[in-house]
Short mmCIF file of C-alpha atoms and ligand atoms in Angstrom, two decimals:
data_model
loop_
_atom_site.label_atom_id
_atom_site.label_comp_id
_atom_site.label_asym_id
_atom_site.label_seq_id
_atom_site.Cartn_x
_atom_site.Cartn_y
_atom_site.Cartn_z
CA MET A 1 -228.09 162.58 11.86
CA SER A 2 -224.66 164.02 11.83
CA THR A 3 -221.55 161.56 12.96
CA PRO A 4 -220.34 162.90 16.23
CA VAL A 5 -216.89 164.45 16.88
CA VAL A 6 -214.98 162.55 19.54
CA GLY A 7 -215.30 163.78 23.18
CA GLU A 8 -217.90 166.42 22.21
CA GLY A 9 -219.67 167.97 24.77
CA ARG A 10 -217.82 166.42 27.89
CA ASP A 11 -214.88 167.68 29.87
CA ASP A 12 -211.59 166.14 28.51
CA VAL A 13 -211.09 162.65 29.99
CA ALA A 14 -207.75 163.48 31.34
CA ASP A 15 -209.09 166.44 33.28
CA ARG A 16 -212.04 164.19 34.70
CA ALA A 17 -209.47 161.50 35.86
CA GLY A 18 -207.26 164.32 37.36
CA ALA A 19 -210.30 166.03 39.13
CA GLY A 20 -211.58 162.66 40.23
CA PHE A 21 -208.25 161.91 41.83
CA ARG A 22 -208.19 165.42 43.71
CA GLN A 23 -211.80 165.12 44.86
CA ARG A 24 -211.32 161.47 46.16
CA TYR A 25 -207.86 161.64 47.67
CA GLY A 26 -207.47 165.40 48.55
CA THR A 27 -204.11 165.71 46.73
CA GLU A 28 -202.52 165.91 43.31
CA PRO A 29 -201.72 162.76 41.36
CA ALA A 30 -198.22 162.14 40.41
CA GLY A 31 -199.02 161.59 36.74
CA ARG A 32 -201.68 160.56 34.37
CA TRP A 33 -201.49 157.69 31.98
CA ALA A 34 -203.76 157.07 29.11
CA ALA A 35 -204.65 153.94 26.72
CA PRO A 36 -207.06 154.01 23.95
CA GLY A 37 -209.89 151.65 22.87
CA ARG A 38 -209.40 149.70 19.53
CA VAL A 39 -211.23 148.46 16.38
CA ASN A 40 -209.89 145.60 14.31
CA LEU A 41 -209.74 146.58 10.66
CA ILE A 42 -209.78 142.63 9.83
CA GLY A 43 -208.60 139.36 11.28
CA GLU A 44 -211.30 138.33 13.67
CA HIS A 45 -210.94 135.13 15.96
CA THR A 46 -207.55 134.54 14.40
CA ASP A 47 -205.30 135.70 17.32
CA TYR A 48 -205.86 132.60 19.72
CA ASN A 49 -205.26 130.44 16.53
CA ASP A 50 -201.58 131.96 16.40
CA GLY A 51 -202.74 134.00 13.35
CA PHE A 52 -202.73 137.42 11.97
CA VAL A 53 -204.59 140.48 12.84
CA LEU A 54 -204.79 144.31 11.79
CA PRO A 55 -206.37 146.44 14.53
CA PHE A 56 -205.94 150.13 15.33
CA ALA A 57 -206.01 152.21 18.35
CA LEU A 58 -208.99 154.55 18.72
CA PRO A 59 -208.95 158.43 19.73
CA LEU A 60 -211.41 157.30 22.49
CA ARG A 61 -209.21 157.00 25.81
CA THR A 62 -209.15 155.77 29.32
CA VAL A 63 -207.03 157.91 31.70
CA VAL A 64 -205.63 156.90 35.03
CA ALA A 65 -204.41 159.40 37.46
CA ALA A 66 -202.36 157.97 40.01
CA ALA A 67 -199.96 158.37 43.00
CA PRO A 68 -197.99 156.05 45.30
CA GLY A 69 -200.20 154.82 48.09
CA PRO A 70 -199.71 152.89 51.35
CA ASP A 71 -197.58 149.93 50.92
CA GLY A 72 -199.17 146.83 49.60
CA ARG A 73 -202.40 148.55 49.14
CA TRP A 74 -204.28 149.72 46.24
CA THR A 75 -207.32 152.23 46.13
CA VAL A 76 -209.21 152.61 42.78
CA TRP A 77 -211.84 154.95 42.06
CA SER A 78 -213.94 155.22 38.74
CA GLU A 79 -216.14 157.75 37.33
CA LEU A 80 -218.49 154.74 36.40
CA ASP A 81 -219.00 153.84 40.11
CA ASP A 82 -218.81 156.54 42.84
CA GLU A 83 -217.57 153.78 45.50
CA PRO A 84 -213.79 153.37 45.33
CA VAL A 85 -212.58 149.82 45.61
CA GLU A 86 -209.65 148.94 48.15
CA PHE A 87 -207.41 145.64 48.11
CA GLY A 88 -204.16 144.37 49.13
CA ALA A 89 -201.73 141.86 48.25
CA ALA A 90 -203.74 138.84 49.76
CA GLU A 91 -206.97 139.80 47.35
CA ALA A 92 -204.62 140.58 44.47
CA ASP A 93 -202.74 137.28 44.64
CA GLU A 94 -206.19 135.10 44.55
CA PRO A 95 -207.89 135.65 41.14
CA GLY A 96 -211.45 136.34 41.55
CA ARG A 97 -211.28 137.94 44.91
CA VAL A 98 -211.73 141.31 43.44
CA ASP A 99 -214.67 141.38 41.17
CA GLY A 100 -216.60 143.81 38.77
CA TRP A 101 -214.70 146.52 36.89
CA ALA A 102 -212.09 146.59 39.61
CA ALA A 103 -210.83 142.92 38.69
CA TYR A 104 -209.26 144.64 35.66
CA VAL A 105 -207.10 146.67 38.06
CA ALA A 106 -206.38 143.93 40.46
CA GLY A 107 -205.66 141.53 37.62
CA VAL A 108 -202.81 143.76 36.49
CA VAL A 109 -201.43 144.03 40.07
CA TRP A 110 -201.57 140.14 40.08
CA ALA A 111 -199.79 139.65 36.72
CA LEU A 112 -197.12 142.00 37.54
CA ARG A 113 -196.55 140.08 41.03
CA ALA A 114 -196.84 136.77 39.21
CA ALA A 115 -193.93 138.00 36.82
CA GLY A 116 -191.86 138.84 39.94
CA LEU A 117 -192.11 142.43 39.69
CA ASP A 118 -192.28 144.53 42.81
CA VAL A 119 -195.57 146.64 42.37
CA PRO A 120 -195.90 149.59 44.32
CA GLY A 121 -199.12 150.31 46.58
CA ALA A 122 -201.03 153.01 44.69
CA ARG A 123 -204.18 155.42 44.55
CA LEU A 124 -205.89 155.49 41.22
CA ALA A 125 -208.60 157.49 39.64
CA ILE A 126 -210.00 156.30 36.33
CA ALA A 127 -212.15 158.19 33.80
CA SER A 128 -212.98 156.98 30.25
CA ASP A 129 -214.40 157.86 26.87
CA VAL A 130 -214.33 154.22 25.80
CA PRO A 131 -217.99 152.87 25.95
CA VAL A 132 -218.10 149.88 28.09
CA GLY A 133 -219.82 146.66 26.40
CA SER A 134 -219.52 148.10 22.89
CA GLY A 135 -216.82 145.70 21.76
CA LEU A 136 -214.04 148.40 21.58
CA SER A 137 -211.95 146.99 24.24
CA SER A 138 -212.74 149.21 27.31
CA SER A 139 -211.20 146.34 29.22
CA ALA A 140 -207.94 146.26 27.48
CA ALA A 141 -207.81 150.11 27.93
CA ILE A 142 -208.21 149.96 31.46
CA GLU A 143 -205.61 147.29 32.05
CA SER A 144 -203.17 148.77 29.79
CA ALA A 145 -203.58 152.29 31.40
CA VAL A 146 -203.17 150.93 34.98
CA LEU A 147 -200.16 148.87 33.92
CA ALA A 148 -198.31 151.97 32.39
CA ALA A 149 -199.18 153.84 35.69
CA LEU A 150 -197.80 151.11 37.96
CA VAL A 151 -194.67 150.20 35.95
CA ASP A 152 -193.95 154.08 35.99
CA LEU A 153 -194.93 154.48 39.62
CA GLY A 154 -192.53 151.56 40.66
CA GLY A 155 -189.82 152.28 38.12
CA LEU A 156 -190.39 148.63 36.99
CA ASP A 157 -188.37 147.26 34.16
CA LEU A 158 -191.10 146.18 31.52
CA PRO A 159 -190.56 147.02 28.01
CA ALA A 160 -193.57 147.70 25.76
CA GLU A 161 -193.26 144.37 23.84
CA ARG A 162 -193.57 142.42 27.11
CA ARG A 163 -196.79 144.52 28.20
CA PRO A 164 -199.52 142.95 25.95
CA ARG A 165 -198.81 139.46 27.25
CA LEU A 166 -198.92 140.58 30.89
CA ALA A 167 -202.24 142.57 30.35
CA GLN A 168 -203.64 139.68 28.52
CA ARG A 169 -202.80 137.45 31.61
CA ALA A 170 -204.73 139.76 33.98
CA GLU A 171 -207.75 139.14 31.72
CA ASN A 172 -207.30 135.58 31.14
CA ASP A 173 -206.27 134.19 34.45
CA TYR A 174 -207.50 136.97 37.12
CA VAL A 175 -210.80 138.11 35.35
CA GLY A 176 -211.30 134.75 33.60
CA ALA A 177 -211.97 135.66 30.08
CA PRO A 178 -210.33 133.28 27.55
CA THR A 179 -209.17 136.12 25.17
CA GLY A 180 -206.15 136.39 22.68
CA ILE A 181 -203.45 138.95 22.50
CA MET A 182 -205.13 141.12 19.97
CA ASP A 183 -206.70 143.94 22.19
CA GLN A 184 -203.75 144.50 24.45
CA SER A 185 -201.46 144.62 21.52
CA ALA A 186 -203.54 147.20 19.71
CA VAL A 187 -204.17 149.37 22.69
CA ILE A 188 -200.39 149.51 24.02
CA ARG A 189 -198.59 149.21 20.42
CA GLY A 190 -200.76 151.19 18.28
CA LEU A 191 -199.46 154.07 16.47
CA GLN A 192 -201.25 157.25 15.15
CA GLY A 193 -201.93 156.96 11.20
CA HIS A 194 -201.09 153.16 11.30
CA ALA A 195 -202.64 149.90 11.74
CA LEU A 196 -200.97 147.18 13.66
CA PHE A 197 -200.05 143.97 11.64
CA LEU A 198 -199.45 141.56 14.41
CA ASP A 199 -198.28 137.98 14.03
CA CYS A 200 -199.92 136.54 17.09
CA ARG A 201 -197.57 133.62 17.30
CA THR A 202 -194.16 135.63 17.24
CA GLU A 203 -195.70 138.80 18.48
CA GLU A 204 -193.64 140.39 15.65
CA VAL A 205 -195.41 143.78 14.55
CA GLU A 206 -195.36 145.97 11.47
CA GLN A 207 -196.98 149.29 11.58
CA ILE A 208 -198.84 149.41 8.42
CA PRO A 209 -199.84 153.18 7.16
CA PHE A 210 -203.45 153.56 7.12
CA ASP A 211 -204.71 157.00 6.62
CA PRO A 212 -208.24 156.84 5.26
CA ALA A 213 -208.53 160.53 5.05
CA ALA A 214 -205.49 161.10 2.96
CA ALA A 215 -207.16 158.66 0.38
CA GLY A 216 -210.63 160.67 0.42
CA LEU A 217 -212.08 158.03 2.70
CA ALA A 218 -213.29 157.54 6.20
CA VAL A 219 -213.89 154.66 8.75
CA LEU A 220 -217.40 154.80 9.98
CA VAL A 221 -217.81 152.89 13.34
CA VAL A 222 -221.31 151.82 13.87
CA ASP A 223 -222.25 150.70 17.66
CA SER A 224 -224.90 148.03 16.95
CA ARG A 225 -226.15 148.49 20.55
CA ALA A 226 -227.11 144.82 20.55
CA PRO A 227 -227.22 143.30 23.82
CA HIS A 228 -224.36 140.81 24.07
CA ARG A 229 -226.02 137.51 23.93
CA HIS A 230 -224.24 134.68 25.69
CA ALA A 231 -221.08 136.24 24.30
CA ASP A 232 -218.67 134.90 26.85
CA GLY A 233 -219.71 131.11 26.47
CA GLU A 234 -220.01 131.46 22.84
CA TYR A 235 -216.37 132.92 22.51
CA ALA A 236 -215.16 130.07 24.75
CA ALA A 237 -217.17 127.58 22.65
CA ARG A 238 -215.44 128.83 19.35
CA ARG A 239 -211.94 128.84 20.81
CA LYS A 240 -212.40 125.17 21.93
CA SER A 241 -213.71 123.97 18.64
CA CYS A 242 -210.78 125.58 16.96
CA GLU A 243 -208.28 124.03 19.54
CA ARG A 244 -209.89 120.43 18.92
CA ALA A 245 -209.78 120.82 15.09
CA ALA A 246 -206.12 121.67 15.36
CA ALA A 247 -205.42 118.71 17.26
CA THR A 248 -207.53 116.43 14.87
CA LEU A 249 -205.62 117.93 11.94
CA GLY A 250 -202.28 117.34 13.84
CA VAL A 251 -201.00 121.03 13.95
CA ALA A 252 -200.14 123.32 16.76
CA ALA A 253 -202.79 125.93 15.70
CA LEU A 254 -205.09 126.59 12.82
CA ARG A 255 -202.59 129.24 11.49
CA ASP A 256 -200.50 126.26 10.47
CA VAL A 257 -203.18 125.25 7.90
CA PRO A 258 -202.08 126.90 4.63
CA THR A 259 -204.66 128.48 2.55
CA ALA A 260 -203.53 125.97 -0.39
CA ASP A 261 -204.29 122.89 1.76
CA LEU A 262 -207.59 124.10 3.09
CA ASP A 263 -209.71 121.80 1.10
CA ALA A 264 -207.71 118.74 2.00
CA ALA A 265 -207.74 119.68 5.71
CA LEU A 266 -211.49 120.17 5.53
CA ALA A 267 -211.97 116.73 4.08
CA ARG A 268 -210.25 115.31 7.12
CA LEU A 269 -212.81 116.79 9.43
CA ASP A 270 -215.92 114.90 10.09
CA ASP A 271 -218.57 117.49 11.13
CA ASP A 272 -219.81 120.39 9.18
CA GLU A 273 -219.84 122.77 11.82
CA THR A 274 -215.91 122.26 12.72
CA ARG A 275 -215.24 122.43 8.81
CA ARG A 276 -216.95 125.96 8.72
CA ARG A 277 -215.23 127.16 11.86
CA VAL A 278 -211.74 126.00 10.35
CA ARG A 279 -212.76 127.72 6.90
CA HIS A 280 -213.25 130.89 8.61
CA VAL A 281 -210.17 131.05 10.42
CA VAL A 282 -207.92 129.91 7.42
CA THR A 283 -209.56 132.27 4.95
CA GLU A 284 -209.60 134.98 7.39
CA ASP A 285 -205.80 134.83 8.03
CA GLN A 286 -205.39 135.02 4.23
CA ARG A 287 -207.72 138.02 4.16
CA VAL A 288 -205.41 139.62 6.55
CA LEU A 289 -202.38 139.11 4.60
CA ASP A 290 -204.24 140.29 1.26
CA THR A 291 -205.28 143.43 3.09
CA VAL A 292 -201.82 144.25 4.22
CA ALA A 293 -200.59 143.70 0.88
CA LEU A 294 -203.15 146.25 -0.62
CA LEU A 295 -202.34 149.02 2.10
CA ARG A 296 -198.61 148.52 1.55
CA ALA A 297 -199.42 149.22 -2.07
CA GLY A 298 -201.45 152.25 -1.29
CA ARG A 299 -204.47 150.74 -2.58
CA VAL A 300 -206.84 151.60 0.42
CA ARG A 301 -210.13 151.78 -1.32
CA GLU A 302 -209.45 148.08 -2.64
CA ILE A 303 -209.78 146.54 0.76
CA GLY A 304 -213.44 147.00 0.92
CA PRO A 305 -214.25 143.42 -0.60
CA LEU A 306 -212.11 141.79 1.75
CA LEU A 307 -213.83 143.60 4.85
CA THR A 308 -217.29 142.45 3.42
CA ALA A 309 -215.84 138.89 2.83
CA SER A 310 -214.84 138.78 6.14
CA HIS A 311 -218.20 139.53 7.54
CA ALA A 312 -219.94 136.93 5.41
CA SER A 313 -217.27 134.39 6.96
CA MET A 314 -218.22 135.37 10.31
CA ARG A 315 -221.84 135.42 9.61
CA ASP A 316 -222.15 131.95 7.81
CA ASP A 317 -219.00 130.10 8.92
CA PHE A 318 -218.28 131.36 12.34
CA GLU A 319 -221.81 132.20 13.32
CA ILE A 320 -220.80 135.11 15.54
CA THR A 321 -223.09 137.86 14.14
CA VAL A 322 -226.38 138.88 15.26
CA PRO A 323 -229.24 140.69 13.31
CA GLU A 324 -228.37 144.13 14.41
CA VAL A 325 -224.92 143.86 13.05
CA ASP A 326 -225.84 141.95 9.97
CA THR A 327 -228.54 144.76 9.17
CA ALA A 328 -225.89 147.70 9.81
CA VAL A 329 -223.37 145.96 7.32
CA GLU A 330 -226.31 145.48 4.75
CA ALA A 331 -227.49 148.95 5.03
CA ALA A 332 -223.96 150.35 4.86
CA LEU A 333 -223.26 148.55 1.74
CA ALA A 334 -226.52 149.45 0.16
CA ALA A 335 -225.74 153.19 0.94
CA GLY A 336 -222.46 152.96 -0.76
CA ALA A 337 -219.86 151.93 1.49
CA HIS A 338 -216.75 150.15 -0.12
CA GLY A 339 -216.76 147.42 2.51
CA ALA A 340 -218.22 146.66 5.78
CA ARG A 341 -217.90 144.18 8.66
CA MET A 342 -218.59 143.31 12.22
CA THR A 343 -215.29 144.28 14.32
CA GLY A 344 -214.35 142.46 17.58
CA GLY A 345 -215.55 139.03 19.37
CA GLY A 346 -219.16 139.20 18.11
CA PHE A 347 -222.57 138.76 19.41
CA GLY A 348 -223.08 142.32 19.30
CA GLY A 349 -220.57 145.11 19.51
CA CYS A 350 -219.56 147.49 16.50
CA VAL A 351 -219.49 147.31 12.72
CA LEU A 352 -217.08 149.20 10.66
CA ALA A 353 -217.63 150.53 7.30
CA LEU A 354 -214.97 151.98 4.88
CA LEU A 355 -216.54 154.88 2.59
CA ASP A 356 -216.02 157.92 0.76
CA ALA A 357 -215.24 160.69 3.32
CA ASP A 358 -218.30 162.62 2.21
CA ALA A 359 -220.60 159.79 2.39
CA ALA A 360 -220.43 159.51 6.39
CA ASP A 361 -223.61 161.18 6.96
CA THR A 362 -225.51 159.40 4.30
CA VAL A 363 -224.32 155.94 5.42
CA ALA A 364 -225.18 156.79 9.20
CA ASP A 365 -228.65 157.84 8.36
CA ALA A 366 -229.32 154.84 6.03
CA VAL A 367 -228.13 152.51 8.82
CA ALA A 368 -230.27 154.38 11.39
CA ALA A 369 -233.32 154.15 9.10
CA ALA A 370 -232.70 150.46 8.65
CA TYR A 371 -232.53 150.06 12.32
CA ALA A 372 -235.96 151.93 12.87
CA GLU A 373 -237.56 150.07 9.98
CA ARG A 374 -236.63 146.76 12.13
CA GLY A 375 -237.56 148.26 15.47
CA PHE A 376 -233.87 147.89 16.93
CA ALA A 377 -232.60 150.53 19.49
CA ALA A 378 -231.10 153.42 17.53
CA PRO A 379 -227.40 152.55 16.65
CA GLY A 380 -224.43 154.92 17.66
CA THR A 381 -222.15 156.19 14.85
CA LEU A 382 -218.76 157.76 14.79
CA THR A 383 -215.73 158.31 12.33
CA VAL A 384 -212.49 157.42 13.49
CA GLN A 385 -208.92 157.57 12.54
CA PRO A 386 -206.06 155.35 13.85
CA ALA A 387 -204.72 156.84 17.09
CA GLY A 388 -201.46 156.24 19.09
CA GLY A 389 -201.37 153.57 21.85
CA ALA A 390 -200.93 153.69 25.68
CA THR A 391 -198.76 156.55 26.99
CA ARG A 392 -197.89 158.86 29.94
CA LEU A 393 -199.56 162.25 29.51
C1 GLA B 401 -212.26 139.66 21.35
C2 GLA B 401 -210.98 139.23 22.06
C3 GLA B 401 -209.73 139.16 21.17
C4 GLA B 401 -210.22 138.36 19.76
C5 GLA B 401 -211.47 139.13 19.18
C6 GLA B 401 -211.93 138.22 18.05
O1 GLA B 401 -211.92 141.14 21.18
O2 GLA B 401 -210.64 139.84 23.14
O3 GLA B 401 -208.72 138.47 21.70
O4 GLA B 401 -210.13 136.97 19.96
O5 GLA B 401 -212.46 139.05 20.30
O6 GLA B 401 -211.01 138.51 17.09
#
């Protein structure tokens, strides 16, 4: 197997969005706006605990071609679904009225209006190279590209630092998924050649240079192709359990439990499951800080063991992995990866592995062989470099 090149064999995603717009609306778009998918290098389920994350934007993008439309109405077409969706302010103002993929668009209109901004009516056409349901944040990509388009079309005053929170509100309050601030931050604020070190409490960011190729390394992303099993309910349950534990410990969020006080904190919790959830979050925050310190020192290869430790913590303590992702991690490590972990919310999705640049095919082949042996559907593999965040094209 050879690891594919991004976008290979398809028309460019920006061309597809533009062509879709012309075909659907019979006119030229006023512009095109792109937002990427993301992977998280390390820091899982720490964002809603006010902790630290280190994601980066991917070279896979969602592009929205758009133009002003009739006042107070929005029409959206996506290449995923030939039927366009149309809605007005009444539907946008009532979370849940627009559903399916178009809810991510209506949610952005809703969040902008809820922030008191005067959102212009618009026609939109959406094309995407970000796979849906693989845990690479296709939803944050669509939200962030639509947000950028509507802000520009309306000449709205919304600086980049405020956009992730707004896109997150679209997802939390309109779509109804209780996710944190990581995905939208990575997608909007990502910078080519860097990972985004984000303090999810203060929303302060530091761009950490992360150029695996310059260090003779590569990041391989493996799509586990595992069907998401109860992911939404399990995600919400993990979040609740963390919030309950923080309340028991008398802190605002688990971020406030210092690593040095972990054992004392665990001793104050009376069930083993909650203790393991807390241990994951507190140790994961520390692993993010340790990873950032190594990257700042240019010691890229040495982050491998931290990635692998993060995986073990997600598997044993937070219990969010599934056999497909555990198999991919084990096979990648056995084939020589320096470190590997599941990335994203869990219960399927993708695994990332840090490896020598010339080992990508060997490791991808090893993962595919391990999958075949266990009778799993063949995994997808892709090598990636950190790309830039949402932008007008
Ligand atoms: C999903 C959510 C994020 C974050 C991750 C886990 O991707 O959207 O906010 O909580 O899971 O780190």
